Each structure stands twice: as structure tokens, then as C-alpha cells.
Amino acid sequence: MSNSTKYVFVTGGVASSLGKGIISASLAKLLQARGYSTTIQKLDPYINVDPGTLNPYEHGECFVTDDGAETDLDLGHYERFLNVPTSQANNVTTGKIYQSVIEKERRGEFLGKTVQIIPHITNEIKERIQLLGEKGTYDIVITEIGGTVGDIESLPYVEAVRQMRWEMEDDCIVIHLTLVPYLAAAGELKTKPTQHSVKQLLELGVQPDILCCRTEHELDLNLRRKIAKFCNVSMNAVIEARDADTIYDVPLLMQSEELDKVVLEKLSLPTKSVPNLDQWNEFVDRLKNPKSEVEIGLIGKYVELKDAYKSISESFIQAGASNEVKVNVKWIHSEKINRDNADDLLVDLDGILVAPGFGSRGISGKIETVRFARENKVPFLGICLGMQCAVIEFARNVLNLPEAHTTEIVEDCKSPVINMMEEQKNISNLGGTMRLGAYECQLTTGSNVSEAYNSDKISERHRHRFEFNNEYLEQFEQNGMKATGKNPHTGLVEVVEVEDHPWFVGTQFHPEYKSTVVNPHPLFVAFVKAAVSNKK
Ligand code: GLN
């Protein structure tokens, strides 16, 4: 069978957290820079239908796509590297696969057959992989298999890869990412774990075409030869993946290892032009040579786990490079902040971001933080729950509504300045039922936000159940908090700004999901710029 779309699978062995997502995104970047339209897909072996209901401590940030999918944070890396939006189809979980197979069974689509892992589950997996290729939009689809080869959970995925390679011959290759650990006592890099991991893949019927070896030290020629020989791969297909200073170096490291060239050769595709990475190099150059530094506080309740705010911290890196400054993010736990210590904890910050979130833990610290930023005229960005806290703070301290709150925390509160959307009220299922994905927003001409975007019409991604309560809008506006962004169709307030403040913006949407290397997000760029002007 010949197929115009080519498939690259990325598996991992020896240990988790080797960075399959970054290697996949880097390879995609290089192929894109050679003129191939490329997309990346992540297959996650867990049984949750999506990570939307997972606690960030379990899984890090939940990334949201334009079409409203709640996905793995690796999709954020894909978008940041490629500057191309992903969609529902780019993240598949075991939960989704089984849900769909079971629904088909209930509809009688299997005509009375016994439904089994092979072929029904593996067929469903193969269909999901090929769905991205079928549209004809992509020359190359890179599919990252989550987890580690040998895990019980990932067996059906590896089996689907084996079948696809058999069925599609030249149109499929497998890259296996492994670890080559350094044993300090022996003073040596060790290849045995890699050999074992490849053996494990072979037992499942898959011979990898390329090995990417994560290592702290140089893989010399002897080691490369040894790995090639024991793992049946060609010498040029043993790729060194050295630890990098920043993830943004990885495409450049992979380019010098010629990973993209080897991939194209193995897929029998022409190498076309040398990848044009001018914009990328410019970005890395600015990132590594900042002219000054700023301190920005990130106030959230998951600060022990930096992955929970991945897109926000990457947005700061991109906006910092764009402003030629290094943004030092000071992670502050919202539960630690109260009226008495807020001044001491926050006084050194040049800018303050209050993070998104759910539930009551740490919310009073967030509200205190907003008060500090508003009263002391510190540049402020509040995202989603952060914006809602800004509204609550303003209501309590300026509008004199001491019992103002969100109905998420106090259901029957006296002044519900943030309350549940009408269409959310009868929903009992938690999965995938929030207001999700991209919505249009009309900005007020001349506001800080419209200046930042240099446009009055924008589209941004949402993930929430609660909203600004428009019954209070007039009161807010008369007292200096303006709704400078609204949904043009529903009138929902999407952006608030405080007048008489250098830069105070709260957004109901999540700008961080749309910041990329090539297009750092305008709100983050403007926020960092305001923080630079406010430098202590
Ligand atoms: N918990 C809030 C809501 O559901 C905010 C959500 C968020 O910050 N993403 O409206």
C-alpha cells in the first residue's frame, strides 16, 4: 500500500522523562524548515479520556486547543515550536480509544463478533494515527507514544506501530529514544540499558530505524559503533541527544546530528533545501544575550510543580527574548500570602501574574496579591481565576461589597460578582464540559489590550465555568474597572482593566496557550515591557 503521507513514530525506553516531546517537536521543526508540512500527535496510554479532569500534580498543565480539546502539555511544545495550531486529533488516550470502540460495539457495528484488543483496539489506534494523514494536509505525521516501552499500558500502541510498519513498508519509521547513563564510579557511558531496551522492542516485533541517545557526555565513535552493531541500526542513525541549556537549543543540536536528514533518507524523501532556521536562531540569540533582567512573581497554588504552569513560563521566555530581557520568574505559593505579609513577600517584584486555577485553596492569597498590585501600581496580569480574583478584590475594596465572591467558592454569596454561566448550571459531568476553546473577543479601542494586540478583534482560548456577572458591570465601570474586551455575540466580559494604573489587565481567556517562538504573545510582551518600565 502506498500512501502520500509518511509516518514517524517516536517511542521511549529505559526511563521516563527523557524528553520525547521535545525531540519530536525539534524534528518536526527541522522538517518544517526544509519545506515539509508536518504535524505531531501524542498517544497517551492512560485510561482517562483526556487530562482535563486530572490534577495538575499528576500530569502538569492541561493544554487547550482552538477546537476545545483538553490535552497533554506536550501539545503546547508542538505549537510553540511549529507555530501551527493542533486539534482534537493530535491527542489520543487509551480512554478515548476504548470509549469509541465500546460505543461502536453498543451500536452493533462489530456484527456480533467478539471485541478484542487485537484487532479492534489496535485498529482504532491505527485509524486515529492515520486520521491526520488522510486529510492530505501533512507530508509527515510524527506520532509520539507516551510512556516507556515494556509498560503494560503501551503494548497495544506498540502493536499498532508494528502492524503499520508491516502494512506501509517505506512510509513508516520508528525512532527510539533511550538513555545512555554515565557511571561516575567507572567514568564511563554505558550502552547496556539501550541494548536491553531495543531488545524489548524487538520482542514486540519492532526494529527501530533510528536511536536518539540521551546522554550527559559526548557519544564517541566507538560508542556509536557499539550501539549501531548491537541494535541493528546504521551508524548515522545513532543520534546523540546531549543535555541542553534550554529546550530551544534542541532543534539546533538535532540539526548538527543530522536527525532530519537521516529521517528523510529512511522515508525515501528528498532532503530539499537546507533548513531555514534564521528566525529560530535570532530568538535563541536574544534569549541567551539579554540586556537586562526583571523579576516577575507568579502566584499560584501548584508552584512546587513548575510543569503545572508550563505555557505561562514558556510565554515569559518568549516575551523576555522579544524585549531583550531575562524574566526571572519568582514562584510564590498563594497559600503563603496574607494581608500581614503581602507587602514583604511582593515588594521586590517588577510585575505580578496571578495564575489560573480551580477551587478555594490559596484564593485569599491571590486576592491579597491583586490588592497589592492594584494599590502599589505594579504591572499586573490575571489569567482566568486570576482575572476573577481581580474582579472580587475590586468589588470588596473599591465598590465596598465586602462579601463579594465567586459562586465557585461561596455558592450563595451576597455579592456574586463572578457566577456560573447559565448553560453550565445543569451540567453534572465534569469531563470536557467547561467553556472550552477559541472564542472571538472585541476590544475597546485605545485600551492597554488593544494597544498590545495592535488590533480590536482577537480570538483566544478559554477553559472555565464561571464568568463576570454583568449585573455589576455598570458599578465596576463607574468606579474605574473597565470591561475592555467582550464577546461580540454574548456580551460576556473577557477582559478587565483598571484605570489610573500603569498596566493592570485581567483576562478570562488564557493567552499563554497561543504564545510561540515565532509569535510571542502580545499580552505577555506588553506585560513584560510594563514590568521593565516599573523596574525597581
Ligand atoms: N475556576 C474558574 C472557572 O472555572 C477559573 C478556571 C481557570 O482559571 N482556568 O471559571
Coordinates of C-alpha atoms and ligand atoms in Angstrom, one line a residue:
M1 CA 0.0 0.0 0.0
S2 CA 1.4 3.4 -0.9
N3 CA 0.5 6.5 1.0
S4 CA 1.4 10.1 0.3
T5 CA 1.7 10.9 4.0
K6 CA 4.7 9.4 5.8
Y7 CA 4.6 8.4 9.5
V8 CA 7.4 8.7 12.0
F9 CA 6.8 7.0 15.4
V10 CA 8.8 8.1 18.5
T11 CA 9.0 5.6 21.3
G12 CA 10.9 5.8 24.6
G13 CA 12.9 3.3 26.6
V14 CA 14.9 2.8 29.8
A15 CA 13.3 5.7 31.7
S16 CA 10.5 8.2 31.5
S17 CA 11.1 12.0 31.2
L18 CA 13.7 11.6 28.5
G19 CA 12.1 14.4 26.5
K20 CA 10.3 12.6 23.7
G21 CA 8.1 15.6 23.3
I22 CA 11.0 18.0 22.8
I23 CA 12.8 15.6 20.4
S24 CA 9.6 15.1 18.4
A25 CA 8.9 18.9 18.3
S26 CA 12.5 19.6 17.3
L27 CA 12.4 17.0 14.5
A28 CA 9.1 18.5 13.3
K29 CA 10.7 21.9 13.3
L30 CA 13.6 20.8 11.2
L31 CA 11.3 19.0 8.7
Q32 CA 9.1 22.1 8.5
A33 CA 12.1 24.3 7.9
R34 CA 13.0 22.1 5.0
G35 CA 9.6 22.7 3.5
Y36 CA 7.6 19.7 4.7
S37 CA 4.3 20.3 6.3
T38 CA 4.5 18.4 9.5
T39 CA 2.3 17.7 12.5
I40 CA 2.8 15.9 15.7
Q41 CA 0.4 13.6 17.6
K42 CA 0.6 12.3 21.1
L43 CA -0.8 8.9 22.1
D44 CA -1.2 8.7 25.9
P45 CA -1.6 5.3 27.5
Y46 CA -3.7 6.3 30.5
I47 CA -7.4 5.4 30.8
N48 CA -8.6 9.0 31.5
V49 CA -10.5 10.2 28.4
D50 CA -8.4 13.4 28.5
P51 CA -6.3 15.1 31.0
G52 CA -9.0 17.7 31.7
T53 CA -10.1 16.1 34.9
L54 CA -6.6 15.2 36.1
N55 CA -5.0 17.1 39.0
P56 CA -2.0 19.2 37.7
Y57 CA 0.1 17.4 40.4
E58 CA -0.4 14.2 38.4
H59 CA 0.1 15.4 34.9
G60 CA 1.2 19.1 34.8
E61 CA -0.6 21.6 32.8
C62 CA -3.7 20.8 30.7
F63 CA -3.2 22.4 27.3
V64 CA -6.2 23.6 25.4
T65 CA -6.5 23.7 21.6
D66 CA -8.5 26.1 19.4
D67 CA -11.2 23.4 18.9
G68 CA -11.6 23.0 22.6
A69 CA -9.6 19.8 23.3
E70 CA -8.1 19.5 26.8
T71 CA -4.8 17.8 26.0
D72 CA -1.3 16.8 27.2
L73 CA 1.2 19.6 27.8
D74 CA 3.4 18.3 25.0
L75 CA 0.9 19.7 22.5
G76 CA 2.0 23.1 23.9
H77 CA 5.6 22.3 22.9
Y78 CA 4.4 21.3 19.4
E79 CA 2.6 24.6 18.9
R80 CA 5.4 26.7 20.4
F81 CA 8.0 25.1 18.1
L82 CA 5.9 24.8 14.9
N83 CA 3.7 27.8 15.2
V84 CA 0.9 25.7 13.8
P85 CA -2.3 25.0 15.8
T86 CA -3.0 21.5 16.9
S87 CA -6.5 20.0 17.3
Q88 CA -8.6 17.2 19.0
A89 CA -7.0 14.7 16.7
N90 CA -3.5 15.5 17.9
N91 CA -4.0 13.9 21.3
V92 CA -5.4 10.4 21.8
T93 CA -5.7 8.5 25.0
T94 CA -6.5 4.9 25.9
G95 CA -9.7 6.2 27.4
K96 CA -10.7 7.7 24.1
I97 CA -9.8 4.6 22.2
Y98 CA -11.9 2.3 24.5
Q99 CA -14.8 4.8 24.7
S100 CA -15.1 4.8 20.9
V101 CA -14.7 1.0 20.5
I102 CA -17.3 0.4 23.2
E103 CA -19.7 2.9 21.6
K104 CA -19.3 1.1 18.3
E105 CA -20.0 -2.3 20.0
R106 CA -23.2 -0.9 21.5
R107 CA -24.3 0.3 18.1
G108 CA -23.8 -3.2 16.8
E109 CA -21.1 -2.2 14.4
F110 CA -19.0 -5.3 15.0
L111 CA -21.8 -7.6 13.8
G112 CA -21.8 -9.9 16.7
K113 CA -18.0 -10.6 16.7
T114 CA -16.1 -10.9 20.0
V115 CA -14.5 -7.5 20.5
Q116 CA -10.8 -7.8 21.3
I117 CA -7.6 -5.8 21.9
I118 CA -6.3 -7.2 18.6
P119 CA -7.8 -6.3 16.1
H120 CA -10.4 -3.9 17.5
I121 CA -8.4 -1.7 19.8
T122 CA -5.3 -1.7 17.6
N123 CA -7.5 -0.9 14.5
E124 CA -9.0 2.1 16.4
I125 CA -5.4 3.2 17.3
K126 CA -4.3 2.9 13.6
E127 CA -7.3 4.9 12.5
R128 CA -6.6 7.7 14.9
I129 CA -3.0 7.8 13.7
Q130 CA -4.0 7.9 10.0
L131 CA -6.8 10.4 10.5
L132 CA -4.2 13.2 10.5
G133 CA -2.6 11.9 7.3
E134 CA -5.9 11.3 5.5
K135 CA -6.8 15.0 5.2
G136 CA -3.8 15.4 2.9
T137 CA -2.7 18.4 4.8
Y138 CA 0.5 16.9 6.1
D139 CA 3.5 15.3 4.3
I140 CA 4.7 13.9 7.6
V141 CA 2.9 12.9 10.8
I142 CA 5.1 12.4 13.8
T143 CA 3.4 10.2 16.5
E144 CA 4.8 10.2 19.9
I145 CA 3.9 7.1 22.0
G146 CA 3.6 8.2 25.7
G147 CA 5.1 6.0 28.4
T148 CA 8.0 3.6 28.2
V149 CA 8.3 0.5 26.0
G150 CA 7.6 -2.5 28.1
D151 CA 4.8 -0.9 30.1
I152 CA 1.6 -3.0 30.1
E153 CA -0.4 0.2 29.1
S154 CA 1.6 0.9 26.0
L155 CA 1.5 -2.6 24.5
P156 CA -1.5 -2.1 22.2
Y157 CA 0.2 1.1 20.8
V158 CA 3.5 -0.7 20.0
E159 CA 1.5 -3.5 18.4
A160 CA -0.3 -0.9 16.2
V161 CA 3.1 0.5 15.2
R162 CA 4.3 -3.0 14.3
Q163 CA 1.2 -3.5 12.1
M164 CA 1.5 -0.2 10.4
R165 CA 5.2 -0.7 9.6
W166 CA 4.3 -4.1 8.1
E167 CA 1.4 -2.7 6.1
M168 CA 3.1 0.5 4.9
E169 CA 6.7 -0.6 4.4
D170 CA 8.6 2.5 3.2
D171 CA 6.1 5.0 4.6
C172 CA 6.8 4.4 8.3
I173 CA 9.8 4.6 10.5
V174 CA 10.5 4.3 14.2
I175 CA 12.7 6.5 16.3
H176 CA 13.5 5.1 19.7
L177 CA 14.7 7.5 22.4
T178 CA 16.9 5.9 25.1
L179 CA 19.2 6.8 27.9
V180 CA 22.9 6.2 27.9
P181 CA 23.8 6.8 31.5
Y182 CA 27.2 8.0 32.8
L183 CA 28.5 5.9 35.7
A184 CA 30.7 8.3 37.6
A185 CA 32.5 5.4 39.5
A186 CA 33.5 3.8 36.3
G187 CA 34.0 7.1 34.5
E188 CA 32.1 5.7 31.5
L189 CA 28.9 5.9 29.5
K190 CA 27.0 2.7 29.5
T191 CA 25.2 1.3 26.4
K192 CA 23.7 -1.8 28.0
P193 CA 20.4 -0.2 29.0
T194 CA 19.9 0.9 25.4
Q195 CA 20.7 -2.6 24.1
H196 CA 18.1 -4.1 26.5
S197 CA 15.5 -1.5 25.6
V198 CA 15.9 -2.2 21.9
K199 CA 15.7 -6.0 22.6
Q200 CA 12.4 -5.3 24.4
L201 CA 11.1 -3.5 21.3
L202 CA 12.3 -6.4 19.1
E203 CA 10.4 -8.9 21.3
L204 CA 7.3 -6.9 20.3
G205 CA 8.2 -7.1 16.7
V206 CA 9.5 -3.6 16.2
Q207 CA 13.1 -2.9 14.9
P208 CA 13.8 0.8 15.5
D209 CA 15.3 2.7 12.5
I210 CA 16.9 5.5 14.5
L211 CA 18.1 5.7 18.0
C212 CA 18.2 9.0 19.9
C213 CA 20.5 8.6 22.9
R214 CA 20.0 10.9 25.8
T215 CA 23.4 11.5 27.4
E216 CA 25.3 13.9 29.6
H217 CA 28.5 13.4 27.7
E218 CA 29.7 13.1 24.1
L219 CA 28.9 9.8 22.4
D220 CA 32.3 9.0 20.8
L221 CA 32.7 7.0 17.6
N222 CA 33.4 3.7 19.5
L223 CA 30.2 4.0 21.5
R224 CA 28.2 4.9 18.4
R225 CA 29.7 1.9 16.6
K226 CA 28.9 -0.4 19.5
I227 CA 25.2 0.8 19.8
A228 CA 24.8 0.5 16.0
K229 CA 26.2 -3.0 16.0
F230 CA 24.2 -4.4 18.9
C231 CA 20.9 -2.7 18.0
N232 CA 21.0 -3.3 14.2
V233 CA 20.9 0.4 13.1
S234 CA 23.2 2.2 10.8
M235 CA 26.0 4.3 12.2
N236 CA 24.5 7.6 11.1
A237 CA 21.2 6.6 12.7
V238 CA 22.7 6.7 16.2
I239 CA 21.9 10.2 17.2
E240 CA 23.5 11.9 20.2
A241 CA 20.9 13.9 22.3
R242 CA 23.0 15.8 24.8
D243 CA 21.6 17.7 27.7
A244 CA 20.9 21.3 26.5
D245 CA 20.9 24.6 28.4
T246 CA 17.4 25.3 27.1
I247 CA 14.8 23.2 25.2
Y248 CA 15.1 25.8 22.4
D249 CA 18.7 24.6 21.7
V250 CA 17.4 21.1 20.9
P251 CA 16.4 21.7 17.2
L252 CA 19.9 23.1 16.6
L253 CA 21.6 20.1 18.3
M254 CA 19.4 17.7 16.3
Q255 CA 20.3 19.6 13.1
S256 CA 24.0 19.2 13.8
E257 CA 23.4 15.5 14.4
E258 CA 21.5 15.5 11.0
L259 CA 18.5 13.8 12.5
D260 CA 16.2 15.3 9.9
K261 CA 18.4 14.2 7.0
V262 CA 18.5 10.6 8.3
V263 CA 14.7 10.6 8.7
L264 CA 14.2 11.8 5.2
E265 CA 16.6 9.3 3.8
K266 CA 14.9 6.4 5.6
L267 CA 11.5 7.7 4.3
S268 CA 12.9 7.9 0.8
L269 CA 12.0 11.6 0.7
P270 CA 14.3 14.3 -0.9
T271 CA 16.2 16.4 1.6
K272 CA 15.1 19.6 -0.4
S273 CA 16.7 22.8 1.0
V274 CA 18.9 23.2 4.0
P275 CA 16.5 24.1 6.9
N276 CA 16.0 27.8 7.2
L277 CA 16.2 28.5 10.9
D278 CA 17.1 32.2 10.7
Q279 CA 14.1 33.3 12.9
W280 CA 14.8 30.5 15.4
N281 CA 18.5 31.4 15.7
E282 CA 17.6 35.0 16.2
F283 CA 15.3 34.1 19.0
V284 CA 17.9 31.8 20.7
D285 CA 20.5 34.6 20.3
R286 CA 18.2 37.1 22.0
L287 CA 17.3 34.6 24.7
K288 CA 21.0 34.0 25.5
N289 CA 22.1 37.6 25.4
P290 CA 19.6 39.6 27.4
K291 CA 20.4 43.3 28.1
S292 CA 18.7 43.4 31.5
E293 CA 16.6 41.4 33.9
V294 CA 13.2 41.7 35.5
E295 CA 11.6 39.9 38.4
I296 CA 8.0 38.8 37.8
G297 CA 6.0 37.0 40.5
L298 CA 3.9 34.0 39.5
I299 CA 1.3 33.5 42.2
G300 CA -0.4 30.1 42.1
K301 CA -1.1 27.0 44.2
Y302 CA 0.9 24.5 42.2
V303 CA 4.2 26.3 42.3
E304 CA 6.1 23.2 43.6
L305 CA 5.4 21.6 40.2
K306 CA 6.6 24.0 37.5
D307 CA 5.0 21.9 34.8
A308 CA 1.6 23.0 36.1
Y309 CA 2.2 26.4 34.6
K310 CA 4.3 25.3 31.6
S311 CA 2.7 27.5 28.9
I312 CA 2.9 30.6 31.2
S313 CA 6.6 30.1 31.9
E314 CA 7.4 29.5 28.3
S315 CA 5.4 32.6 27.4
F316 CA 7.7 34.6 29.7
I317 CA 10.8 33.1 28.0
Q318 CA 9.4 34.2 24.6
A319 CA 8.2 37.6 25.7
G320 CA 11.5 38.2 27.5
A321 CA 13.6 37.4 24.4
S322 CA 11.3 39.7 22.4
N323 CA 12.0 42.5 24.9
E324 CA 15.7 41.5 25.2
V325 CA 15.4 40.9 28.9
K326 CA 15.7 37.9 31.1
V327 CA 12.5 37.3 33.0
N328 CA 13.3 35.8 36.4
V329 CA 10.0 34.2 37.4
K330 CA 9.6 34.1 41.2
W331 CA 7.2 31.3 42.1
I332 CA 5.2 32.2 45.1
H333 CA 2.7 29.9 46.8
S334 CA -0.7 31.6 47.0
E335 CA -1.5 29.8 50.3
K336 CA 1.5 31.6 51.9
I337 CA 0.2 35.1 51.2
N338 CA -2.0 37.0 53.6
R339 CA -2.8 40.6 54.5
D340 CA 0.1 40.9 57.0
N341 CA 2.9 39.5 54.9
A342 CA 1.8 40.5 51.3
D343 CA 3.9 43.7 51.3
D344 CA 7.0 41.9 52.4
L345 CA 6.6 39.0 50.1
L346 CA 5.8 41.0 47.0
V347 CA 7.7 44.3 47.4
D348 CA 10.6 43.4 45.2
L349 CA 8.6 42.3 42.2
D350 CA 8.6 44.4 38.9
G351 CA 5.4 42.6 37.7
I352 CA 2.8 40.2 39.1
L353 CA 0.9 37.4 37.5
V354 CA -1.9 35.7 39.3
A355 CA -2.4 32.2 37.8
P356 CA -5.4 30.3 36.6
G357 CA -6.9 27.6 38.9
F358 CA -9.9 25.9 40.4
G359 CA -11.2 25.6 43.9
S360 CA -10.7 27.5 47.2
R361 CA -7.2 26.6 48.1
G362 CA -5.0 29.7 48.1
I363 CA -7.7 32.0 46.8
S364 CA -7.4 34.5 49.6
G365 CA -3.7 34.9 48.9
K366 CA -4.5 35.6 45.3
I367 CA -7.0 38.2 46.2
E368 CA -4.4 39.9 48.6
T369 CA -1.9 39.8 45.8
V370 CA -4.2 41.6 43.5
R371 CA -4.8 44.3 46.1
F372 CA -1.1 44.8 46.5
A373 CA -0.6 45.1 42.7
R374 CA -3.5 47.5 42.3
E375 CA -2.7 49.8 45.2
N376 CA 1.1 49.9 44.5
K377 CA 0.6 50.3 40.8
V378 CA 2.7 47.2 40.0
P379 CA 2.1 45.9 36.4
F380 CA -0.4 43.0 36.7
L381 CA -1.7 40.2 34.6
G382 CA -4.5 38.0 36.0
I383 CA -5.4 34.9 33.9
C384 CA -8.8 33.2 34.2
L385 CA -9.2 32.6 38.0
G386 CA -6.5 35.4 38.3
M387 CA -8.9 37.8 36.5
Q388 CA -11.8 36.6 38.6
C389 CA -9.7 37.4 41.8
A390 CA -9.1 40.9 40.4
V391 CA -12.8 41.4 40.0
I392 CA -13.5 40.1 43.5
E393 CA -10.8 42.3 45.0
F394 CA -12.1 45.4 43.2
A395 CA -15.6 44.7 44.4
R396 CA -14.6 44.2 48.0
N397 CA -12.1 47.1 48.4
V398 CA -13.3 49.7 45.9
L399 CA -17.0 49.1 45.4
N400 CA -17.4 48.3 49.1
L401 CA -19.0 45.0 48.7
P402 CA -17.2 43.0 51.5
E403 CA -19.0 39.8 50.7
A404 CA -18.2 39.8 47.0
H405 CA -17.0 36.4 45.8
T406 CA -17.3 33.8 43.1
T407 CA -20.1 31.3 43.3
E408 CA -17.5 28.6 42.7
I409 CA -16.3 29.1 46.3
V410 CA -19.4 30.5 48.1
E411 CA -22.4 29.3 46.2
D412 CA -25.0 31.6 47.9
C413 CA -22.7 34.6 48.4
K414 CA -24.3 38.0 48.9
S415 CA -22.5 39.8 46.0
P416 CA -21.8 37.1 43.3
V417 CA -19.6 39.3 41.1
I418 CA -18.4 36.1 39.4
N419 CA -21.1 33.4 38.8
M420 CA -21.8 30.3 36.9
M421 CA -22.8 30.6 33.3
E422 CA -26.4 29.8 32.7
E423 CA -25.6 27.0 30.3
Q424 CA -23.3 25.4 32.9
K425 CA -25.9 25.1 35.6
N426 CA -27.4 21.8 34.6
I427 CA -24.2 20.0 33.8
S428 CA -23.2 17.2 36.1
N429 CA -20.5 15.5 34.0
L430 CA -17.1 17.1 34.8
G431 CA -15.2 15.9 31.7
G432 CA -15.0 18.2 28.7
T433 CA -18.0 20.3 29.8
M434 CA -16.4 23.7 30.5
R435 CA -16.4 26.6 28.1
L436 CA -13.5 25.4 26.1
G437 CA -11.5 26.5 23.1
A438 CA -11.3 29.6 20.9
Y439 CA -13.8 32.5 21.1
E440 CA -13.8 35.9 19.5
C441 CA -13.3 38.9 21.5
Q442 CA -13.9 42.6 20.7
L443 CA -11.5 45.0 22.4
T444 CA -12.1 48.7 23.3
T445 CA -10.0 51.0 21.1
G446 CA -7.3 52.7 23.0
S447 CA -7.2 50.2 25.9
N448 CA -4.0 48.6 27.0
V449 CA -5.0 45.4 25.5
S450 CA -6.0 46.7 22.1
E451 CA -2.6 48.6 22.0
A452 CA -0.8 45.4 22.9
Y453 CA -2.5 43.4 20.2
N454 CA -2.5 46.3 17.8
S455 CA -6.0 45.1 16.8
D456 CA -9.5 45.3 18.2
K457 CA -10.7 41.9 17.1
I458 CA -8.9 38.9 18.6
S459 CA -9.6 35.2 19.2
E460 CA -8.3 33.5 22.4
R461 CA -8.8 30.1 24.1
H462 CA -11.0 29.5 27.2
R463 CA -11.2 26.9 29.9
H464 CA -13.7 27.8 32.7
R465 CA -17.2 27.5 34.1
F466 CA -17.6 30.9 35.8
E467 CA -17.9 34.4 34.4
F468 CA -18.0 38.0 35.2
N469 CA -21.6 38.8 36.4
N470 CA -22.8 41.6 34.0
E471 CA -25.4 42.8 36.6
Y472 CA -22.5 44.5 38.3
L473 CA -20.8 45.9 35.2
E474 CA -22.0 49.5 35.4
Q475 CA -20.9 49.7 39.0
F476 CA -17.5 48.5 38.1
E477 CA -17.1 50.8 35.1
Q478 CA -18.2 53.9 37.1
N479 CA -15.6 53.2 39.7
G480 CA -12.6 52.6 37.4
M481 CA -12.6 48.9 36.4
K482 CA -13.5 48.8 32.7
A483 CA -14.5 45.8 30.6
T484 CA -12.1 46.4 27.7
G485 CA -12.8 43.1 26.0
K486 CA -16.2 41.4 25.3
N487 CA -17.5 38.5 23.5
P488 CA -19.3 40.2 20.5
H489 CA -22.1 37.6 20.4
T490 CA -22.9 37.1 24.0
G491 CA -21.7 40.3 25.7
L492 CA -19.7 38.2 28.2
V493 CA -16.8 40.2 29.8
E494 CA -13.5 38.7 28.7
V495 CA -11.0 41.4 29.7
V496 CA -11.0 43.9 32.6
E497 CA -8.6 46.8 33.1
V498 CA -8.1 49.2 36.0
E499 CA -7.8 52.9 35.1
D500 CA -5.3 55.0 36.8
H501 CA -2.8 52.2 36.9
P502 CA 0.2 51.8 34.6
W503 CA -0.8 48.3 33.4
F504 CA -3.5 46.2 35.1
V505 CA -5.1 43.6 32.9
G506 CA -7.3 40.5 33.7
T507 CA -8.3 38.1 31.0
Q508 CA -11.0 35.5 31.3
F509 CA -9.2 33.6 28.5
H510 CA -5.7 32.0 28.5
P511 CA -3.2 34.0 26.4
E512 CA -0.4 31.6 27.3
Y513 CA -1.8 28.8 25.1
K514 CA -1.1 30.9 22.0
S515 CA 2.5 32.1 22.6
T516 CA 5.0 30.7 20.2
V517 CA 8.7 31.2 19.4
V518 CA 7.8 33.0 16.1
N519 CA 4.9 34.9 17.6
P520 CA 5.5 35.7 21.3
H521 CA 2.1 36.6 22.8
P522 CA 1.4 40.3 22.5
L523 CA -0.1 40.5 26.0
F524 CA 2.9 38.8 27.6
V525 CA 5.2 41.1 25.5
A526 CA 3.3 44.2 26.7
F527 CA 3.2 42.9 30.3
V528 CA 7.0 42.3 30.4
K529 CA 7.6 45.7 28.8
A530 CA 5.5 47.3 31.5
A531 CA 7.4 45.4 34.2
V532 CA 10.7 46.7 32.7
S533 CA 9.4 50.3 32.9
N534 CA 8.5 49.6 36.5
K535 CA 11.9 48.1 37.4
K536 CA 13.0 48.6 41.0
Ligands
GLN1 N1 -12.2 28.0 38.3 C1 -12.5 29.1 37.4 C2 -13.7 28.8 36.5 O1 -14.0 27.6 36.3 C3 -11.3 29.5 36.6 C4 -10.8 28.5 35.7 C5 -9.4 28.8 35.2 O2 -8.6 29.5 35.9 N2 -8.9 28.1 34.2 O3 -14.3 29.7 36.0

